[in-house]
Coordinates of C-alpha atoms in Angstrom, one line a residue:
X1001 CA -5.0 -23.0 1.5
X1002 CA -5.7 -21.4 -2.0
X1003 CA -3.6 -22.5 -4.9
X1004 CA -4.0 -20.6 -8.0
X1005 CA -0.8 -21.5 -10.2
X1006 CA -2.5 -21.2 -13.9
X1007 CA -5.8 -20.5 -15.6
X1008 CA -6.9 -23.8 -15.0
X1009 CA -6.5 -23.5 -11.2
X1010 CA -8.3 -20.4 -11.4
X1011 CA -11.1 -21.6 -13.4
X1012 CA -11.9 -24.2 -11.0
X1013 CA -11.6 -22.0 -7.8
X1014 CA -13.9 -19.5 -9.3
X1015 CA -16.2 -22.1 -10.1
X1016 CA -16.6 -23.4 -6.6
X1017 CA -17.3 -20.1 -5.1
X1018 CA -20.8 -18.7 -4.1
X1019 CA -22.6 -16.2 -6.3
X1020 CA -21.5 -13.3 -4.2
X1021 CA -17.8 -14.0 -4.6
X1022 CA -18.2 -14.4 -8.0
X1023 CA -19.8 -11.2 -8.7
X1024 CA -17.2 -9.4 -6.7
X1025 CA -14.4 -11.1 -8.5
X1026 CA -15.7 -10.1 -12.0
X1027 CA -16.8 -6.7 -11.0
X1028 CA -13.0 -6.2 -10.1
X1029 CA -11.9 -7.7 -13.5
X1030 CA -14.5 -5.3 -15.2
X1031 CA -12.8 -2.2 -13.2
X1032 CA -9.5 -3.2 -14.2
X1033 CA -10.8 -3.0 -17.8
X1034 CA -12.3 0.1 -17.7
X1035 CA -9.5 2.2 -19.1
X1036 CA -9.2 0.0 -22.1
X1037 CA -12.6 0.2 -22.7
X1038 CA -13.0 4.0 -23.3
X1039 CA -10.3 3.9 -26.0
X1040 CA -8.7 7.2 -27.2
X1041 CA -10.0 10.6 -28.0
X1042 CA -12.1 11.8 -29.4
X1043 CA -14.1 9.9 -26.4
X1044 CA -17.5 8.9 -26.9
X1045 CA -19.2 10.4 -23.9
X1046 CA -22.4 8.5 -23.9
X1047 CA -20.8 5.3 -24.4
X1048 CA -18.6 5.8 -21.6
X1049 CA -21.4 6.7 -19.3
X1050 CA -22.9 3.2 -20.4
X1051 CA -19.8 1.7 -19.2
X1052 CA -19.5 3.6 -16.2
X1053 CA -23.0 2.9 -15.2
X1054 CA -22.7 -0.8 -15.6
X1055 CA -19.5 -0.6 -13.6
X1056 CA -21.3 0.9 -10.7
X1057 CA -24.1 -1.4 -10.9
X1058 CA -21.5 -4.5 -10.8
X1059 CA -19.5 -3.2 -7.9
X1060 CA -22.6 -2.3 -5.9
X1061 CA -23.7 -6.0 -6.5
X1062 CA -20.3 -7.0 -5.3
X1063 CA -21.4 -5.4 -1.8
X1064 CA -25.1 -5.9 -2.1
X1065 CA -26.9 -8.1 -4.8
X1066 CA -30.3 -6.9 -3.5
X1067 CA -29.5 -3.1 -4.4
X1068 CA -28.0 -4.0 -7.5
X1069 CA -31.0 -5.8 -8.7
X1070 CA -33.2 -2.5 -8.1
X1071 CA -31.0 -0.7 -10.7
X1072 CA -32.2 0.9 -14.1
X1073 CA -30.0 -1.8 -15.7
X1074 CA -31.7 -1.7 -19.2
X1075 CA -31.1 2.1 -19.7
X1076 CA -28.5 1.3 -22.6
X1077 CA -29.8 -2.2 -23.4
X1078 CA -26.5 -3.4 -22.5
X1079 CA -27.3 -6.6 -21.0
X1080 CA -29.3 -8.1 -23.9
X1081 CA -27.0 -6.8 -26.4
X1082 CA -23.8 -8.2 -24.7
X1083 CA -25.4 -11.3 -24.4
X1084 CA -26.0 -11.6 -28.2
X1085 CA -22.5 -10.6 -29.4
X1086 CA -20.4 -12.7 -27.0
X1087 CA -19.6 -15.2 -29.5
X1088 CA -18.9 -12.5 -32.2
X1089 CA -16.1 -11.1 -29.9
X1090 CA -14.7 -14.5 -29.2
X1091 CA -14.5 -15.3 -32.9
X1092 CA -12.7 -12.1 -33.7
X1093 CA -10.3 -12.7 -30.6
X1094 CA -9.6 -16.3 -32.3
X1095 CA -9.0 -15.0 -35.9
X1096 CA -6.8 -12.4 -34.9
X1097 CA -4.6 -14.4 -32.7
X1098 CA -1.0 -15.1 -34.2
X1099 CA -1.4 -18.8 -32.9
X1100 CA -4.8 -19.8 -33.4
X1101 CA -4.2 -23.5 -33.9
X1102 CA -2.6 -23.4 -30.3
X1103 CA -5.6 -21.2 -29.1
X1104 CA -3.2 -19.1 -27.6
X1105 CA -5.9 -15.9 -27.9
X1106 CA -6.0 -14.2 -24.8
X1107 CA -2.6 -14.8 -23.7
X1108 CA -1.0 -13.5 -26.7
X1109 CA 2.1 -11.5 -26.3
X1110 CA 1.2 -9.3 -29.3
X1111 CA -1.6 -6.7 -28.3
X1112 CA -3.9 -5.5 -30.6
X1113 CA -3.8 -1.9 -31.3
X1114 CA -5.6 0.6 -29.0
X1115 CA -9.3 0.9 -29.9
X1116 CA -9.6 -2.4 -31.8
X1117 CA -10.3 -5.8 -30.1
X1118 CA -8.5 -4.3 -26.9
X1119 CA -11.6 -1.9 -26.5
X1120 CA -13.9 -4.5 -27.5
X1121 CA -12.9 -7.2 -25.1
X1122 CA -12.8 -4.6 -22.5
X1123 CA -16.2 -3.4 -23.0
X1124 CA -17.3 -7.3 -23.0
X1125 CA -15.8 -7.8 -19.4
X1126 CA -17.8 -4.7 -18.1
X1127 CA -20.9 -6.0 -19.7
X1128 CA -20.6 -9.5 -18.3
X1129 CA -19.8 -8.0 -14.8
X1130 CA -23.2 -6.3 -15.3
X1131 CA -25.2 -9.3 -16.3
X1132 CA -23.8 -11.4 -13.5
X1133 CA -24.5 -8.7 -10.9
X1134 CA -28.1 -8.2 -11.8
X1135 CA -28.7 -12.0 -12.2
X1136 CA -29.1 -11.7 -16.0
X1137 CA -27.1 -15.0 -16.3
X1138 CA -24.4 -17.0 -14.4
X1139 CA -21.1 -17.5 -15.8
X1140 CA -20.4 -20.5 -18.1
X1141 CA -17.2 -22.0 -16.9
X1142 CA -17.3 -24.6 -19.6
X1143 CA -16.7 -22.0 -22.6
X1144 CA -12.8 -21.7 -23.1
X1145 CA -13.1 -18.1 -24.2
X1146 CA -15.3 -15.4 -23.2
X1147 CA -16.1 -16.1 -19.6
X1148 CA -14.6 -12.9 -18.3
X1149 CA -11.6 -13.9 -16.4
X1150 CA -9.5 -14.7 -19.7
X1151 CA -10.5 -11.2 -21.1
X1152 CA -8.9 -10.0 -17.9
X1153 CA -5.6 -12.2 -18.1
X1154 CA -5.2 -11.0 -21.9
X1155 CA -6.0 -7.2 -20.9
X1156 CA -3.4 -7.4 -17.9
X1157 CA -0.9 -9.7 -19.3
X1158 CA -1.6 -13.3 -19.2
X1159 CA 1.6 -13.8 -17.0
X1160 CA -0.2 -11.7 -14.1
X1161 CA -3.5 -13.4 -14.2
X1162 CA -2.7 -16.1 -11.6
X1163 CA -1.2 -13.7 -9.2
X1164 CA -4.2 -11.2 -9.4
X1165 CA -6.7 -14.2 -9.0
X1166 CA -4.8 -15.3 -6.0
X1167 CA -4.7 -11.6 -4.9
X1168 CA -8.5 -11.4 -5.0
X1169 CA -9.3 -14.8 -3.7
X1170 CA -7.3 -14.3 -0.6
X1171 CA -8.9 -10.9 0.3
X1172 CA -12.5 -11.3 -0.4
X1173 CA -13.6 -9.9 3.1
X1174 CA -12.0 -6.4 2.0
X1175 CA -11.7 -4.0 -0.8
X1176 CA -8.0 -4.2 -2.0
X1177 CA -6.4 -1.9 -4.5
X1178 CA -7.0 -3.4 -8.1
X1179 CA -3.5 -3.8 -8.7
X1180 CA -2.2 -4.8 -5.3
X1181 CA 0.0 -7.7 -5.8
X1182 CA 2.0 -6.6 -9.2
X1183 CA 1.1 -3.2 -9.8
X1184 CA -0.2 -1.8 -13.2
X1185 CA 1.1 -3.7 -16.1
X1186 CA 3.2 -1.8 -18.3
X1187 CA 1.0 -2.5 -21.4
X1188 CA -1.9 -0.6 -19.9
X1189 CA -0.1 2.5 -18.9
X1190 CA -1.3 4.1 -22.2
X1191 CA -4.9 3.2 -21.3
X1192 CA -4.8 5.0 -17.9
X1193 CA -3.0 8.2 -19.6
X1194 CA -6.4 8.1 -21.8
X1195 CA -8.6 7.7 -18.6
X1196 CA -7.0 10.7 -17.5
X1197 CA -7.5 13.1 -20.5
X1198 CA -10.9 11.7 -20.5
X1199 CA -11.8 12.9 -17.0
X1200 CA -10.0 16.3 -17.4
X1201 CA -11.9 16.6 -20.8
X1202 CA -15.0 18.2 -18.8
X1203 CA -14.7 18.3 -14.9
X1204 CA -18.0 19.6 -14.6
X1205 CA -19.5 16.2 -16.0
X1206 CA -16.8 13.7 -14.7
X1207 CA -15.7 14.9 -11.5
X1208 CA -17.8 12.5 -9.6
X1209 CA -16.9 9.3 -11.7
X1210 CA -13.1 10.3 -11.3
X1211 CA -13.4 10.4 -7.7
X1212 CA -15.3 7.3 -7.6
X1213 CA -13.1 5.2 -9.8
X1214 CA -10.0 6.6 -8.1
X1215 CA -11.3 5.5 -4.7
X1216 CA -12.2 2.1 -5.8
X1217 CA -9.2 1.6 -7.9
X1218 CA -7.0 2.8 -4.6
X1219 CA -8.8 0.2 -2.4
X1220 CA -10.7 2.9 -0.6
X1221 CA -14.3 2.8 -2.1
X1222 CA -16.7 5.9 -1.5
X1223 CA -19.2 4.7 0.9
X1224 CA -21.4 1.6 -0.4
X1225 CA -24.4 3.4 0.6
X1226 CA -24.0 6.3 -1.5
X1227 CA -23.0 4.1 -4.5
X1228 CA -26.2 1.9 -3.9
X1229 CA -28.4 5.2 -3.7
X1230 CA -27.1 6.3 -6.8
X1231 CA -27.8 3.0 -8.4
X1232 CA -31.3 2.7 -7.0
X1233 CA -32.2 6.2 -7.6
X1234 CA -31.8 7.4 -11.2
X1235 CA -34.2 6.0 -13.8
X1236 CA -33.8 4.5 -17.3
X1237 CA -34.8 8.1 -18.5
X1238 CA -32.1 9.9 -16.3
X1239 CA -29.3 8.0 -17.8
X1240 CA -30.5 8.2 -21.2
X1241 CA -30.5 12.0 -20.9
X1242 CA -26.6 12.2 -21.0
X1243 CA -23.6 12.5 -18.9
X1244 CA -24.5 16.4 -18.0
X1245 CA -27.9 15.3 -16.5
X1246 CA -26.5 12.3 -14.6
X1247 CA -23.9 14.5 -13.0
X1248 CA -26.4 17.1 -12.1
X1249 CA -28.7 14.3 -10.5
X1250 CA -25.6 12.5 -8.8
X1251 CA -24.6 16.0 -7.3
X1252 CA -28.3 15.9 -5.6
X1253 CA -27.9 12.8 -4.3
X1254 CA -24.4 13.4 -2.9
X1255 CA -25.8 16.3 -1.1
X1256 CA -28.7 14.7 0.4
X1257 CA -26.4 11.8 1.5
X1258 CA -23.9 14.1 3.1
X1259 CA -27.0 15.6 5.1
X1260 CA -28.3 12.2 6.2
X1261 CA -24.8 11.1 7.2
X1262 CA -24.4 14.1 9.6
X1263 CA -27.8 13.6 11.0
X1264 CA -27.0 10.1 11.6
X1265 CA -23.9 11.0 13.5
X1266 CA -25.8 13.5 15.6
X1267 CA -28.8 11.2 16.3
X1268 CA -26.3 8.5 17.4
X1269 CA -24.8 10.8 20.0
X1270 CA -27.9 12.0 21.2
X1271 CA -29.3 8.8 21.9
X1272 CA -26.0 8.0 24.0
X1273 CA -26.4 11.2 25.7
X1274 CA -30.1 11.1 26.9
X1275 CA -29.7 7.4 27.8
X1276 CA -27.0 8.3 30.4
X1277 CA -28.2 9.6 33.5
X1278 CA -24.8 10.1 35.2
X1279 CA -23.6 13.6 35.8
X1280 CA -20.2 12.9 34.1
X1281 CA -17.9 10.3 33.2
X1282 CA -14.7 9.2 35.1
X1283 CA -15.8 7.3 38.0
X1284 CA -17.1 8.3 41.5
X1285 CA -16.4 12.0 41.9
X1286 CA -18.1 13.7 38.7
X1287 CA -17.8 17.3 38.9
X1288 CA -20.7 19.6 40.2
X1289 CA -23.5 20.3 37.5
X1290 CA -23.5 23.8 36.4
X1291 CA -26.7 25.7 36.2
X1292 CA -27.3 27.3 32.5
X1293 CA -28.7 30.3 32.0
X1294 CA -32.4 30.0 30.7
X1295 CA -31.7 31.6 27.4
X1296 CA -28.9 28.9 26.8
X1297 CA -31.4 26.2 27.7
X1298 CA -33.7 27.5 25.3
X1299 CA -31.0 27.7 22.7
X1300 CA -30.0 24.0 23.2
X1301 CA -33.8 22.8 22.9
X1302 CA -33.9 25.0 19.5
X1303 CA -30.8 23.3 18.1
X1304 CA -32.4 19.8 18.5
X1305 CA -35.6 20.8 17.2
X1306 CA -33.8 22.4 14.2
X1307 CA -32.1 18.9 13.7
X1308 CA -35.5 17.3 13.8
X1309 CA -37.0 19.3 11.3
X1310 CA -34.1 18.9 8.7
X1311 CA -34.2 15.2 9.5
X1312 CA -38.1 15.3 8.6
X1313 CA -37.2 17.1 5.1
X1314 CA -34.2 15.0 4.5
X1315 CA -36.5 11.9 4.3
X1316 CA -39.4 13.7 2.4
X1317 CA -40.2 12.6 -1.1
X1318 CA -40.1 16.4 -2.1
X1319 CA -38.5 18.4 0.4
X1320 CA -39.7 22.0 1.2
X1321 CA -36.9 24.3 0.6
X1322 CA -38.2 27.1 2.6
X1323 CA -38.8 24.8 5.7
X1324 CA -35.3 23.4 5.2
X1325 CA -33.9 27.1 5.2
X1326 CA -35.9 28.1 8.1
X1327 CA -34.6 25.1 10.2
X1328 CA -30.9 25.8 9.2
X1329 CA -31.3 29.5 10.2
X1330 CA -32.6 28.5 13.4
X1331 CA -29.9 25.9 14.2
X1332 CA -27.1 28.6 13.2
X1333 CA -28.2 31.0 15.4
X1334 CA -29.0 29.0 18.4
X1335 CA -25.5 27.4 18.1
X1336 CA -23.8 30.4 17.8
X1337 CA -25.5 32.0 21.0
X1338 CA -24.7 28.8 22.5
X1339 CA -20.9 28.7 21.7
X1340 CA -20.8 32.6 22.3
X1341 CA -21.9 32.1 25.9
X1342 CA -19.4 29.4 26.7
X1343 CA -16.6 32.0 25.2
X1344 CA -17.4 34.4 27.4
X1345 CA -17.2 32.2 30.5
X1346 CA -13.8 31.4 31.9
X1347 CA -14.5 30.1 35.6
X1348 CA -13.4 26.6 36.5
X1349 CA -17.0 25.2 37.0
X1350 CA -17.7 26.0 33.0
X1351 CA -14.2 24.7 32.1
X1352 CA -15.0 21.4 34.2
X1353 CA -18.3 20.9 32.4
X1354 CA -16.7 21.1 29.2
X1355 CA -13.8 18.7 30.0
X1356 CA -16.3 16.2 31.5
X1357 CA -19.0 16.8 28.7
X1358 CA -22.4 16.8 30.9
X1359 CA -24.8 16.3 28.0
X1360 CA -27.6 17.2 30.2
X1361 CA -26.4 20.8 30.8
X1362 CA -25.5 21.5 27.3
X1363 CA -21.7 20.2 27.4
X1364 CA -22.4 18.0 24.4
X1365 CA -22.6 20.9 21.8
X1366 CA -19.4 22.4 23.5
X1367 CA -17.2 19.3 23.0
X1368 CA -18.9 18.5 19.5
X1369 CA -19.7 21.9 17.6
X1370 CA -17.8 20.4 14.5
X1371 CA -20.6 17.7 14.2
X1372 CA -23.4 20.6 14.1
X1373 CA -21.2 22.8 11.8
X1374 CA -20.7 19.7 9.6
X1375 CA -24.7 19.6 9.2
X1376 CA -25.0 23.2 8.6
X1377 CA -22.6 22.9 5.8
X1378 CA -24.2 20.0 4.3
X1379 CA -27.5 21.6 4.6
X1380 CA -26.4 24.8 2.8
X1381 CA -24.9 22.5 -0.1
X1382 CA -28.0 20.6 -0.3
X1383 CA -30.3 23.7 -0.1
X1384 CA -28.5 25.5 -2.8
X1385 CA -29.7 22.6 -5.4
X1386 CA -33.2 22.1 -4.1
X1387 CA -35.8 23.5 -6.4

């Protein structure tokens, strides 16, 4: 039974956890702090990209430490810098407190004005999460202030800290909404309003990040494999080239990821189809197999050959756009021909084939055209951004 009733018990609980658990915990702290970190307009786009980059790595680390360690994490020099100014931030907080002698620094009721210490501390939480996620250092639980959890408690409101800690501790096997237990504290509503304004300032640049943050905020993260691919694919130079460049590179990664997902779905089904020698499903009385016209059988073969060609290009280091477009054309035309034939047939035998899904005779493409069509759309999007 987890008992977290105050900051001391929360500190003790966290100190007893394994590295993966601590990384997951501090990554969620960093996400809660992000709206405060960006400050108010006029927004610093380069710095916000740095923070988003660090958040992405930290959250990926919460799922897979190995992938996070491959990240271009020194693109902005954030890890070393954050480590060197940690004590400066702590000192600033201490001397700004209205009750310094009582050491009520991060739990003080008076919030600093937007854009001052609030922003600095939020940035520090994110930098800590990055440092712990990539193994740059482990949290020092002997430090009274500056360990990350305490900044979160201050940002979210001290009275909510134990509830948030308990919420995370009780649901480590899944990714719950960031504010699942208490909802967003009133004192951070303005931060979220600023965040919305920031994302709306240039949707062509920030649309992915808005989608990514909203999904992970609501407890429904984008596929971890996609986030991991972005983390491991972009170089230091990519991140240094600015938000617009990163947006374009992420668009390419998303497009390729969508193609690979569609291919994976089809491959799983194909493996099941051709490993099953039964005529149909449903017991001892499968329907009589229907002989398909030779042209339809040929097109059925063309469909899978085109899928294989697309798969080969999707794994190539430098995909050949002309080969991708050629395979797409063959797939589209062959599928259209097959579906057209089925649409023209209205006899009971073909209806039975469709209902029973006899893959060996081509019933698969009748029952599952949406999977091929999803691949077609994904390849169209991908090919449009290939050089």
